[in-house]
Amino acid sequence: MAYHKVNADQRTQGQYLDSDDLQPSASPKGRFQRLQEDPEYISHYTRQSPKSHRCSFFQILKVFCAALILFIFGIVIGYYAGKKCPSPPASPEPNNPHIYHEILKEIKAENIQQIYRDVLQSPREDDVDAAMRILLQWTSHGLEDVRLVNYSVLLDLPGSSSNTITLKNSGECFYPDGQQCSKVTRTLHSQDLLYSYAAYSAKGTLEAELVDIQYGTIEDLIRIQTTTNVTKKIALLKLGQSPLLYKLSLLEDAGFGGVLLYVDPCDLPKTTDLAEKAFMVSLNSGGDPSTPGYASIDGSYRQNRLNLTTLLVQPISAVLAKKLTSIPENRIQKDKCVPLQLSSTDKKIINLSIQSVTTYKTISNVIGYLKGSVFPDRYVIIGSHHSSLNTYGGQEWASSTAIITAFIQALMLKVKRGWRTDRTIVFCSWGGTSFGNIGSYEWAEDLKRVLQRNVVAYVSLHNPVRGNSTLHPIASPSLQQLAAESQNINCVEKMKCPGSNVSSVQTQGDSDYFINHLGVPAMQFSYEDINTSENSSFVSEALFPMHATRTEELDPSFKLHENIAKFSGYATLQIANEPVLPFNALDIALEVQNSLRVFLGEEVDASQLLAVASRLRDTAELFQSDEMRPANDPRERAPIRVRMLNDVLQSLEKSFLVQQAPPGLYRNILYRLDERTSQFSVLLEALEHCKLHQSNETIQATLSEVLNSISSAQVYFKAGLDVFETTLAGKK
């Protein structure tokens, strides 16, 4: 039987650790020995002092002989007992970078490619079947605890026929991709036309004038509203510049009745050919719309939310947008992309017909656990997603699935040899992602209290290879240094390592709930095509249908997939194994100060914000020098210090969650809107709101909320310092 050792901390958590799992480990600045087994137990008891009397020679001889016999008998018993009892197993290998590289070298491009092809060769299945195949894959590689978690959720699916756009003037009818409507029933290849729609849009028919509002910015709205009554009109809107949900909320408030949504060819990378294709978008901000804010479990109250907007929203191809704008020949310039624009004198009346069906469907998550040996109650989540109910979004879900499966395969080879991570790694394959990250939201809402206490970080594998031009790492401020370090794992002395280009910008995918509702540090690596326009941010919200060979055209050798797997795997191992979490408190404070600098020239009094941000930086600097550095010194490190320090580091970003944010904008103010902006998104939006409504009320309320967030973080750091000082002084 295995011998179990339980210390005081473990009793309070209800966790029992096998003594074989107590092992040496490595820290960012050195090595130290974890808790060792107590010395051999010696029983102490009291006995009476011997009486003072003389012993005869024979009595002394008798005692000596008895002791000698017992001594020889003990040696014999010990010898045979040692032969019969197995020797204790060798202690597991210590955690150090060498171990990480041994694991990562098992991740090979050819393995990922094979997993990718196996996934796509299977017949089209529903969400549950796809999830079950992933579960069997993970189990076959040795992952011990893998579960299928199902939720019944409200989905908005296409109707039996495609939506249509009809020009009232000419009577021409078009499908969303720009093809003319046929009176003969068409065979819809791969249901592409059916899935050219906006999930959770309003349904019905609307006939109204088409109004070109370009990207739907505040400036665009002000310009249009000064000359046009937009009530119940149909907006011609470009995707990009800011989140779609935010722009739709502005159009809804302005009184529009419908929206034709398209991607300007000038905003698409030159390597893509998507101009003739319509696309799908979801108008769902996250989770099951019928259970907003709580999990879709048996007995939950289901709200009647068939539409999430009053607008009739329809995505169309750039080809159809060109037909609607009727670009004059004199505007077409050779070797230069001219953005699409509807002439102010060209009035078009549009009849927009939208139908879709709301129904409850089962979506499935695959959740696998690799229990940690030292801190099993601390979770590092690495998440991908699997096939949804349509072909939109291309085959990136297969890339995502192949990468996380290859990492599990490599990791379990080491685990089978006795090694194990210190913290628990939770592997997740989410369902329902293209409908608004439904699977991840429902699971996280279901386990919210546990995750608030236990999750330390989220590593995302959402759309890992969407291009092949450049690596685009995204990380919360506290993880930016680790993200930069992870990119250099393949570097050698003679090779020039890439510079740090990590940013904290809003991104798509299932990390959303963890970033915005739990305040969990997150990171993501992906390859993208070089943007051809500064307006191209948020174009990835469009889910285009992609043929099955697109991914292999982008990455024929699957070397990019291998890189993503190794970058993400290295970061996951560092977070799961290092005694001190590799988070940087000072980087958060610097990010806050940088985000506030842009307000120095605005007509806003940011003096209090800047003062609090300065105090936050001072406290963070003191925290990092007084507590984090000693914890990385083996001579000064103590288990209680490490645990206390990690508890503080784990909750660094929770203070920066504001109560509410405009639709599509992050509640976590540490993330910028995109690469073009450097200030807090909520403050940027509040300033824009003031221009539109000629009121300072919104900006004052937002400034107050941001001020409270920064102040709360400063108090949190200070409280952490005080606890360390009091506790450790008491120990001394």
XYZ file of C-alpha atoms in Angstrom, residues 52-670:
619
model
C 21.348 1.200 42.838
C 22.517 -2.345 43.600
C 25.305 -4.664 42.727
C 24.914 -7.166 39.879
C 26.677 -10.465 40.000
C 29.013 -11.449 37.238
C 26.537 -14.040 35.970
C 23.725 -11.507 35.812
C 25.875 -9.140 33.771
C 26.895 -11.997 31.465
C 23.253 -13.046 31.048
C 22.235 -9.500 30.037
C 25.170 -9.208 27.629
C 24.374 -12.516 25.917
C 20.690 -11.612 25.591
C 21.568 -8.264 23.994
C 24.015 -9.952 21.614
C 21.424 -12.514 20.521
C 18.822 -9.802 19.964
C 21.319 -7.762 17.951
C 22.205 -10.721 15.665
C 18.520 -11.652 15.347
C 17.680 -8.074 14.317
C 20.363 -8.093 11.613
C 19.016 -11.362 10.174
C 15.425 -10.094 10.157
C 16.488 -6.839 8.555
C 18.450 -8.673 5.854
C 15.601 -10.955 4.808
C 13.010 -8.228 5.141
C 15.094 -6.073 2.843
C 15.249 -8.872 0.262
C 11.497 -9.528 0.346
C 10.318 -5.896 0.426
C 10.681 -3.951 -2.803
C 12.936 -0.970 -2.703
C 11.132 2.365 -2.758
C 10.600 3.793 -6.251
C 13.097 6.278 -7.503
C 12.054 9.814 -6.787
C 10.371 11.527 -9.712
C 12.457 13.734 -11.898
C 12.742 17.343 -10.772
C 10.967 20.139 -12.618
C 13.417 22.143 -14.672
C 13.694 23.550 -18.196
C 15.467 20.376 -19.334
C 12.322 18.392 -18.509
C 10.182 20.865 -20.436
C 12.365 20.511 -23.529
C 12.234 16.708 -23.279
C 8.444 16.923 -23.388
C 8.310 19.507 -26.172
C 10.710 17.639 -28.456
C 8.098 14.857 -28.623
C 5.730 17.308 -30.343
C 6.369 16.797 -34.055
C 4.781 18.396 -37.095
C 4.072 15.032 -38.712
C 2.151 13.853 -35.632
C 0.011 16.994 -35.629
C -0.640 16.611 -39.351
C -1.751 13.002 -38.877
C -4.118 13.923 -36.047
C -5.464 16.787 -38.175
C -6.188 14.500 -41.122
C -7.747 11.839 -38.921
C -10.139 14.432 -37.513
C -11.206 15.673 -40.960
C -11.531 12.213 -42.506
C -14.378 11.364 -40.157
C -17.882 11.964 -41.500
C -19.716 15.128 -40.510
C -21.120 14.662 -37.049
C -23.068 16.596 -34.509
C -21.375 18.271 -31.575
C -21.768 15.323 -29.195
C -20.238 12.800 -31.621
C -17.250 15.035 -32.352
C -16.685 15.543 -28.629
C -16.881 11.813 -27.949
C -14.178 11.091 -30.540
C -11.896 13.650 -28.889
C -12.571 12.086 -25.490
C -11.536 8.661 -26.819
C -8.385 10.160 -28.359
C -7.315 11.820 -25.132
C -8.047 8.699 -23.107
C -6.043 6.526 -25.527
C -2.987 8.715 -24.887
C -3.214 8.028 -21.146
C -5.041 11.071 -19.772
C -6.583 9.613 -16.622
C -9.676 11.707 -15.953
C -11.580 12.791 -19.075
C -15.239 13.816 -18.930
C -17.977 14.719 -21.396
C -20.047 17.648 -20.143
C -23.310 18.336 -22.007
C -25.579 21.373 -21.961
C -28.909 21.944 -23.695
C -28.714 25.476 -25.113
C -30.713 27.776 -27.386
C -29.192 28.037 -30.865
C -30.321 30.205 -33.769
C -30.033 28.095 -36.925
C -30.719 28.898 -40.592
C -34.148 28.351 -42.069
C -35.004 26.041 -44.951
C -34.073 28.616 -47.603
C -31.492 31.347 -47.933
C -32.073 34.939 -46.868
C -32.478 37.379 -49.765
C -31.749 41.011 -50.667
C -33.932 42.584 -53.380
C -33.332 45.901 -55.162
C -36.706 47.628 -55.276
C -35.763 49.829 -58.266
C -34.776 47.006 -60.616
C -36.497 44.056 -58.968
C -33.218 42.102 -58.920
C -33.013 39.532 -56.140
C -29.699 38.390 -54.688
C -28.496 35.711 -52.304
C -25.969 36.863 -49.660
C -23.000 35.755 -51.786
C -24.059 38.023 -54.677
C -25.590 35.394 -56.965
C -28.985 36.213 -58.381
C -31.927 34.370 -56.918
C -33.056 31.508 -59.114
C -36.686 30.632 -59.556
C -35.582 27.012 -59.770
C -34.744 25.372 -56.443
C -30.967 25.425 -56.056
C -28.786 22.809 -54.485
C -26.904 24.633 -51.763
C -23.384 23.253 -51.733
C -22.292 22.516 -48.142
C -25.187 24.689 -46.974
C -22.925 27.714 -47.499
C -25.767 30.007 -48.472
C -27.953 28.837 -45.617
C -25.219 29.647 -43.141
C -24.623 33.134 -44.585
C -26.536 34.745 -41.766
C -26.290 36.505 -38.402
C -27.172 34.188 -35.545
C -29.709 35.715 -33.113
C -30.663 38.529 -35.505
C -34.245 39.798 -35.608
C -36.419 37.967 -38.159
C -38.814 39.248 -40.763
C -38.913 41.540 -43.796
C -37.932 45.184 -44.058
C -38.155 47.522 -47.063
C -36.219 50.732 -46.621
C -33.564 53.034 -48.019
C -29.955 51.875 -47.895
C -27.663 54.268 -45.974
C -23.870 53.901 -46.219
C -22.321 54.413 -42.777
C -18.878 52.984 -43.635
C -17.399 51.478 -40.396
C -20.153 52.828 -38.133
C -17.805 54.941 -36.024
C -19.062 57.837 -33.930
C -17.809 60.232 -36.612
C -19.684 58.254 -39.285
C -22.914 58.397 -37.289
C -22.618 62.109 -36.560
C -21.953 62.788 -40.256
C -24.967 60.756 -41.410
C -27.404 61.991 -38.771
C -26.774 65.635 -39.636
C -28.166 65.087 -43.157
C -30.409 62.012 -42.989
C -33.285 60.683 -40.916
C -32.062 57.152 -40.234
C -35.186 55.812 -38.508
C -36.023 52.320 -39.822
C -33.413 52.669 -42.592
C -31.018 49.860 -43.574
C -27.345 50.547 -42.792
C -24.586 49.402 -45.149
C -21.858 48.627 -42.614
C -18.235 47.502 -42.951
C -16.838 45.018 -40.476
C -13.687 46.303 -38.740
C -12.196 49.060 -36.537
C -14.275 48.154 -33.467
C -16.353 45.195 -32.188
C -19.480 44.408 -34.185
C -21.742 44.228 -31.114
C -20.665 47.722 -30.090
C -21.410 49.172 -33.539
C -24.777 47.431 -33.712
C -25.719 48.859 -30.312
C -25.001 52.367 -31.663
C -27.101 51.721 -34.783
C -29.941 50.331 -32.704
C -29.899 53.407 -30.451
C -29.854 55.664 -33.521
C -33.082 54.061 -34.788
C -31.911 51.931 -37.740
C -34.104 48.973 -38.665
C -31.650 46.733 -40.500
C -27.981 46.209 -41.392
C -26.182 44.789 -44.419
C -22.759 43.778 -43.150
C -19.700 43.192 -45.371
C -15.904 43.117 -45.335
C -14.218 45.660 -47.594
C -11.701 43.892 -49.892
C -9.142 46.549 -48.935
C -9.236 45.228 -45.359
C -8.562 41.616 -46.341
C -5.017 40.233 -46.583
C -3.805 39.934 -50.164
C -3.225 36.219 -49.624
C -6.933 35.515 -49.141
C -9.639 35.236 -51.773
C -12.850 35.874 -49.864
C -14.452 38.672 -51.875
C -17.048 36.357 -53.423
C -18.039 34.713 -50.175
C -20.617 35.695 -47.632
C -20.037 34.766 -44.019
C -21.588 34.069 -40.652
C -21.498 36.203 -37.503
C -22.952 35.654 -34.063
C -24.693 38.471 -32.218
C -24.413 36.585 -28.933
C -22.046 38.156 -26.394
C -21.483 34.799 -24.686
C -23.216 31.715 -23.339
C -26.711 30.326 -23.716
C -28.999 33.317 -24.451
C -31.875 31.686 -22.569
C -29.857 31.511 -19.320
C -27.875 34.784 -19.210
C -25.385 34.837 -16.338
C -26.144 31.333 -15.054
C -25.572 27.785 -16.289
C -27.964 25.819 -18.498
C -28.434 22.928 -16.105
C -31.590 20.946 -15.392
C -34.125 23.082 -13.583
C -32.719 26.436 -14.772
C -35.275 29.055 -15.761
C -35.255 29.597 -19.531
C -35.845 33.141 -20.704
C -37.700 33.751 -23.970
C -34.917 35.485 -25.936
C -35.425 34.591 -29.595
C -33.617 37.722 -30.817
C -30.718 39.537 -29.198
C -31.283 42.723 -31.203
C -34.168 44.563 -32.849
C -32.072 44.949 -36.012
C -32.423 42.690 -39.047
C -28.759 41.870 -39.679
C -27.518 40.131 -42.837
C -23.855 39.488 -43.843
C -23.165 39.824 -47.583
C -20.147 39.253 -49.797
C -17.949 42.045 -51.112
C -19.179 41.155 -54.608
C -22.753 42.037 -53.633
C -21.539 45.167 -51.817
C -19.877 46.304 -55.059
C -23.149 45.822 -56.932
C -24.998 47.876 -54.336
C -22.448 50.702 -54.308
C -22.070 50.790 -58.112
C -18.491 52.110 -58.105
C -17.886 54.499 -61.033
C -15.135 53.424 -63.410
C -13.189 56.647 -62.800
C -12.736 55.657 -59.120
C -11.045 52.362 -59.969
C -7.278 52.797 -59.770
C -4.751 50.306 -61.007
C -2.512 48.712 -58.341
C -4.420 50.472 -55.575
C -7.341 49.230 -53.539
C -10.190 51.733 -53.423
C -12.516 51.298 -50.397
C -16.158 50.720 -51.282
C -18.502 53.658 -50.818
C -22.101 54.357 -51.805
C -22.592 57.603 -53.705
C -24.537 60.194 -51.710
C -26.741 60.878 -54.760
C -27.462 57.205 -55.441
C -30.568 56.267 -53.435
C -31.385 52.585 -53.290
C -34.470 50.978 -51.764
C -33.766 47.497 -50.409
C -36.114 44.695 -49.433
C -34.391 42.567 -46.810
C -35.853 39.178 -45.888
C -34.386 37.226 -42.962
C -35.480 33.936 -41.488
C -33.878 31.610 -38.980
C -35.061 29.044 -36.471
C -34.348 29.051 -32.736
C -34.182 25.603 -31.204
C -32.586 23.816 -28.274
C -29.596 21.627 -29.080
C -27.060 19.716 -27.026
C -23.515 21.001 -27.128
C -20.652 19.129 -25.477
C -17.384 20.019 -23.799
C -14.520 17.571 -23.329
C -12.733 18.229 -20.022
C -9.570 16.302 -19.116
C -7.620 16.590 -15.860
C -3.956 15.893 -15.156
C -3.909 16.209 -11.372
C -1.021 18.135 -9.867
C 1.208 16.456 -7.306
C 1.905 19.455 -5.066
C -0.914 21.960 -5.635
C -3.785 19.874 -7.055
C -6.232 22.648 -6.131
C -4.633 25.102 -8.574
C -5.659 24.828 -12.236
C -3.928 25.838 -15.448
C -6.491 25.639 -18.266
C -5.476 25.085 -21.884
C -8.423 25.325 -24.251
C -9.236 24.462 -27.869
C -12.595 23.959 -29.601
C -14.122 21.307 -31.815
C -16.471 21.047 -34.765
C -19.686 22.982 -34.420
C -22.986 22.568 -36.243
C -21.780 24.096 -39.508
C -18.751 24.364 -41.769
C -18.124 28.036 -41.071
C -14.893 29.173 -39.518
C -12.996 26.920 -41.898
C -11.075 23.959 -40.507
C -9.308 25.872 -37.758
C -11.139 23.794 -35.170
C -9.256 20.763 -36.559
C -5.968 22.650 -36.134
C -6.946 23.549 -32.599
C -7.905 19.950 -31.798
C -4.745 18.497 -33.374
C -2.433 20.832 -31.433
C -3.927 20.200 -28.001
C -4.051 16.436 -28.656
C -0.386 16.402 -29.728
C 0.566 18.246 -26.525
C -1.361 15.722 -24.412
C 0.363 12.878 -26.252
C 3.849 14.296 -25.572
C 3.079 15.190 -21.955
C 1.654 11.795 -21.067
C 4.814 10.042 -22.298
C 6.663 11.792 -19.469
C 3.870 11.251 -16.953
C 3.977 7.496 -17.597
C 7.638 7.549 -16.524
C 6.779 8.962 -13.107
C 6.923 12.702 -13.692
C 3.956 14.926 -12.891
C 3.143 18.614 -12.896
C 2.929 20.480 -9.592
C -0.386 22.135 -10.442
C -3.352 20.535 -12.158
C -3.630 21.039 -15.925
C -7.188 21.096 -17.253
C -7.486 20.318 -20.969
C -10.684 21.650 -22.560
C -12.239 21.213 -25.985
C -15.219 23.533 -26.179
C -18.437 23.158 -28.154
C -20.655 25.907 -29.524
C -17.821 28.414 -29.993
C -19.095 29.908 -33.278
C -22.474 30.712 -31.685
C -20.948 32.878 -28.955
C -18.480 30.755 -26.919
C -21.442 28.881 -25.502
C -19.667 25.745 -24.230
C -16.966 27.589 -22.279
C -19.463 30.065 -20.791
C -21.839 27.344 -19.581
C -19.071 25.239 -18.017
C -17.491 28.253 -16.338
C -20.849 29.524 -15.058
C -21.591 26.023 -13.758
C -18.281 25.891 -11.829
C -17.881 29.601 -11.182
C -17.135 29.420 -7.442
C -14.555 26.649 -7.889
C -12.867 28.408 -10.803
C -12.740 31.757 -9.004
C -10.702 30.106 -6.264
C -8.623 27.631 -8.273
C -7.798 28.833 -11.808
C -4.429 30.557 -12.134
C -4.186 31.029 -15.935
C -5.796 30.271 -19.296
C -3.808 29.317 -22.420
C -5.895 29.639 -25.602
C -5.531 27.691 -28.843
C -8.319 29.507 -30.691
C -7.723 29.682 -34.479
C -3.974 28.963 -34.142
C -3.087 29.126 -37.871
C -5.240 31.699 -39.676
C -2.365 32.857 -41.890
C 1.365 32.253 -42.342
C 2.968 35.693 -42.439
C 3.573 36.617 -38.819
C 3.334 35.290 -35.294
C 0.841 37.250 -33.211
C 1.180 36.585 -29.462
C -1.411 38.080 -27.126
C -1.096 38.020 -23.340
C -2.408 39.843 -20.333
C 0.189 42.251 -18.872
C 1.230 39.879 -16.085
C 2.074 37.137 -18.633
C 3.766 39.192 -21.342
C 7.274 38.316 -20.186
C 6.449 34.599 -20.174
C 4.897 34.886 -23.653
C 8.068 36.561 -24.944
C 10.235 33.894 -23.312
C 8.096 31.099 -24.791
C 8.776 32.337 -28.333
C 12.504 31.792 -27.851
C 12.458 28.121 -26.877
C 13.662 27.051 -30.341
C 16.430 29.636 -30.508
C 20.071 28.620 -30.516
C 23.122 30.789 -30.120
C 23.674 31.332 -33.849
C 20.008 31.951 -34.586
C 18.517 35.396 -34.239
C 15.639 35.169 -31.783
C 12.486 37.186 -32.469
C 11.987 40.324 -30.462
C 9.163 40.671 -27.997
C 6.020 41.780 -29.837
C 3.463 40.671 -27.272
C 0.409 42.863 -26.813
C -2.672 42.935 -24.596
C -5.490 43.400 -27.079
C -8.995 42.031 -27.335
C -9.175 38.677 -29.062
C -11.776 36.159 -30.186
C -12.476 32.803 -28.605
C -13.292 30.908 -25.448
C -10.848 32.774 -23.220
C -13.518 35.504 -23.041
C -15.284 34.339 -19.884
C -12.046 33.693 -18.011
C -10.634 37.131 -18.867
C -13.782 39.207 -18.386
C -15.679 37.462 -15.596
C -12.993 35.690 -13.566
C -10.051 38.068 -14.068
C -7.757 35.185 -15.026
C -4.419 35.973 -16.769
C -4.521 34.587 -20.318
C -2.320 34.172 -23.377
C -2.650 33.022 -26.965
C -0.263 32.372 -29.855
C -1.438 32.399 -33.478
C -0.097 32.908 -36.973
C -1.814 35.516 -39.133
C -1.465 37.187 -42.507
C -0.022 40.697 -42.592
C -2.798 43.258 -42.347
C -3.201 45.471 -45.391
C -5.267 48.122 -43.609
C -5.418 49.745 -40.202
C -9.167 49.043 -40.297
C -8.657 45.286 -40.362
C -8.976 44.756 -36.602
C -12.098 42.766 -35.696
C -12.470 41.489 -39.273
C -11.845 38.036 -37.751
C -15.358 38.233 -36.258
C -16.553 37.070 -39.695
C -16.622 33.278 -40.049
C -16.030 32.424 -43.705
C -16.613 28.965 -45.186
C -13.242 27.404 -45.973
C -12.436 24.375 -48.086
C -10.764 21.460 -46.344
C -7.338 22.028 -47.927
C -7.023 25.685 -46.871
C -5.064 24.932 -43.697
C -2.630 22.623 -45.496
C -2.084 25.323 -48.129
C -1.189 27.805 -45.394
C 1.085 25.368 -43.554
C 1.957 22.395 -45.799
C 4.716 21.124 -43.496
C 2.662 21.789 -40.317
C 5.741 23.491 -38.886
C 3.628 26.483 -37.820
C 1.307 24.109 -35.971
C 4.319 22.570 -34.253
C 5.563 26.011 -33.199
C 2.186 26.972 -31.713
C 2.057 23.670 -29.843
C 5.544 24.222 -28.403
C 5.018 27.886 -27.507
C 1.718 27.116 -25.791
C 3.064 23.926 -24.209
C 6.121 25.655 -22.770
C 4.006 28.426 -21.251
C 1.588 25.875 -19.801
C 4.418 23.854 -18.233
C 6.019 26.955 -16.740
C 2.768 28.032 -15.097
C 1.951 24.499 -13.971
C 5.374 23.723 -12.475
C 7.288 26.751 -11.304
C 7.142 27.113 -7.491
C 6.466 30.840 -7.880
C 3.894 31.650 -10.552
C 5.673 33.386 -13.474
C 3.476 36.496 -13.265
C 4.834 40.021 -13.261
C 3.088 42.494 -10.985
C 5.120 45.488 -12.086
C 4.159 45.004 -15.741
C 0.511 45.495 -14.788
C 1.295 48.810 -13.107
C 3.330 49.955 -16.127
C 0.471 49.023 -18.469
C -1.929 51.094 -16.372
C 0.358 54.129 -16.483
C 0.867 53.810 -20.248
C -2.896 53.595 -20.807
C -3.452 56.812 -18.874
C -0.782 58.922 -20.562
C -2.956 59.553 -23.608
C -5.480 61.382 -21.442
C -3.000 64.103 -20.517
C -3.924 66.031 -23.662
C -7.673 65.389 -23.414
C -10.190 67.728 -21.861
C -10.507 65.363 -18.912
C -9.146 65.786 -15.419
C -7.079 62.637 -14.997
C -4.929 63.943 -12.126
C -6.463 61.597 -9.541
C -6.134 58.635 -11.884
C -2.473 59.409 -12.495
C -1.801 59.817 -8.764
C -3.385 56.442 -7.938
C -1.558 54.811 -10.856
C 1.731 56.169 -9.500
C 1.015 54.682 -6.070
C 0.109 51.386 -7.739
C 3.469 51.329 -9.497
C 5.372 52.090 -6.280
C 3.562 49.343 -4.393
C 3.977 46.829 -7.229
C 7.685 47.617 -7.434
C 8.072 47.116 -3.696
C 6.065 43.887 -3.847
C 8.189 42.539 -6.677
C 11.505 43.390 -5.002
C 10.640 42.534 -1.388
C 8.573 39.395 -1.920
C 9.058 37.885 -5.370
C 12.847 38.097 -5.435
C 13.392 36.435 -2.034
C 10.945 33.703 -3.060
C 13.194 32.951 -6.019
C 16.222 32.555 -3.766
C 16.590 28.953 -2.512
C 18.264 30.160 0.685
C 15.348 32.384 1.668
C 12.417 30.459 0.256
C 9.915 28.999 2.692
C 6.825 26.934 1.759
C 4.470 29.307 3.569
C 5.994 32.294 1.745
C 5.592 30.590 -1.642
C 1.963 29.678 -1.015
C 1.080 33.156 0.233
C 2.900 34.775 -2.662
C 1.131 32.613 -5.248
C -2.239 33.410 -3.706
C -1.519 37.110 -4.212
C -0.181 36.640 -7.756
C -3.148 34.497 -8.759
C -5.602 37.334 -8.144
C -3.569 40.208 -9.595
C -5.985 41.000 -12.417
C -9.308 40.547 -10.629
C -9.258 44.141 -9.389
C -9.376 45.438 -12.953
C -12.833 44.101 -13.829
C -15.317 46.956 -14.142
C -18.970 46.281 -13.370
C -20.221 46.965 -16.884
C -18.766 47.659 -20.307
C -20.429 48.547 -23.623
C -21.370 45.517 -25.793
C -18.324 43.918 -27.383
C -15.809 45.713 -25.131
C -13.838 43.909 -22.437
C -14.762 44.342 -18.785
C -11.082 43.729 -18.022
C -9.628 47.198 -18.536
C -6.048 45.909 -18.857
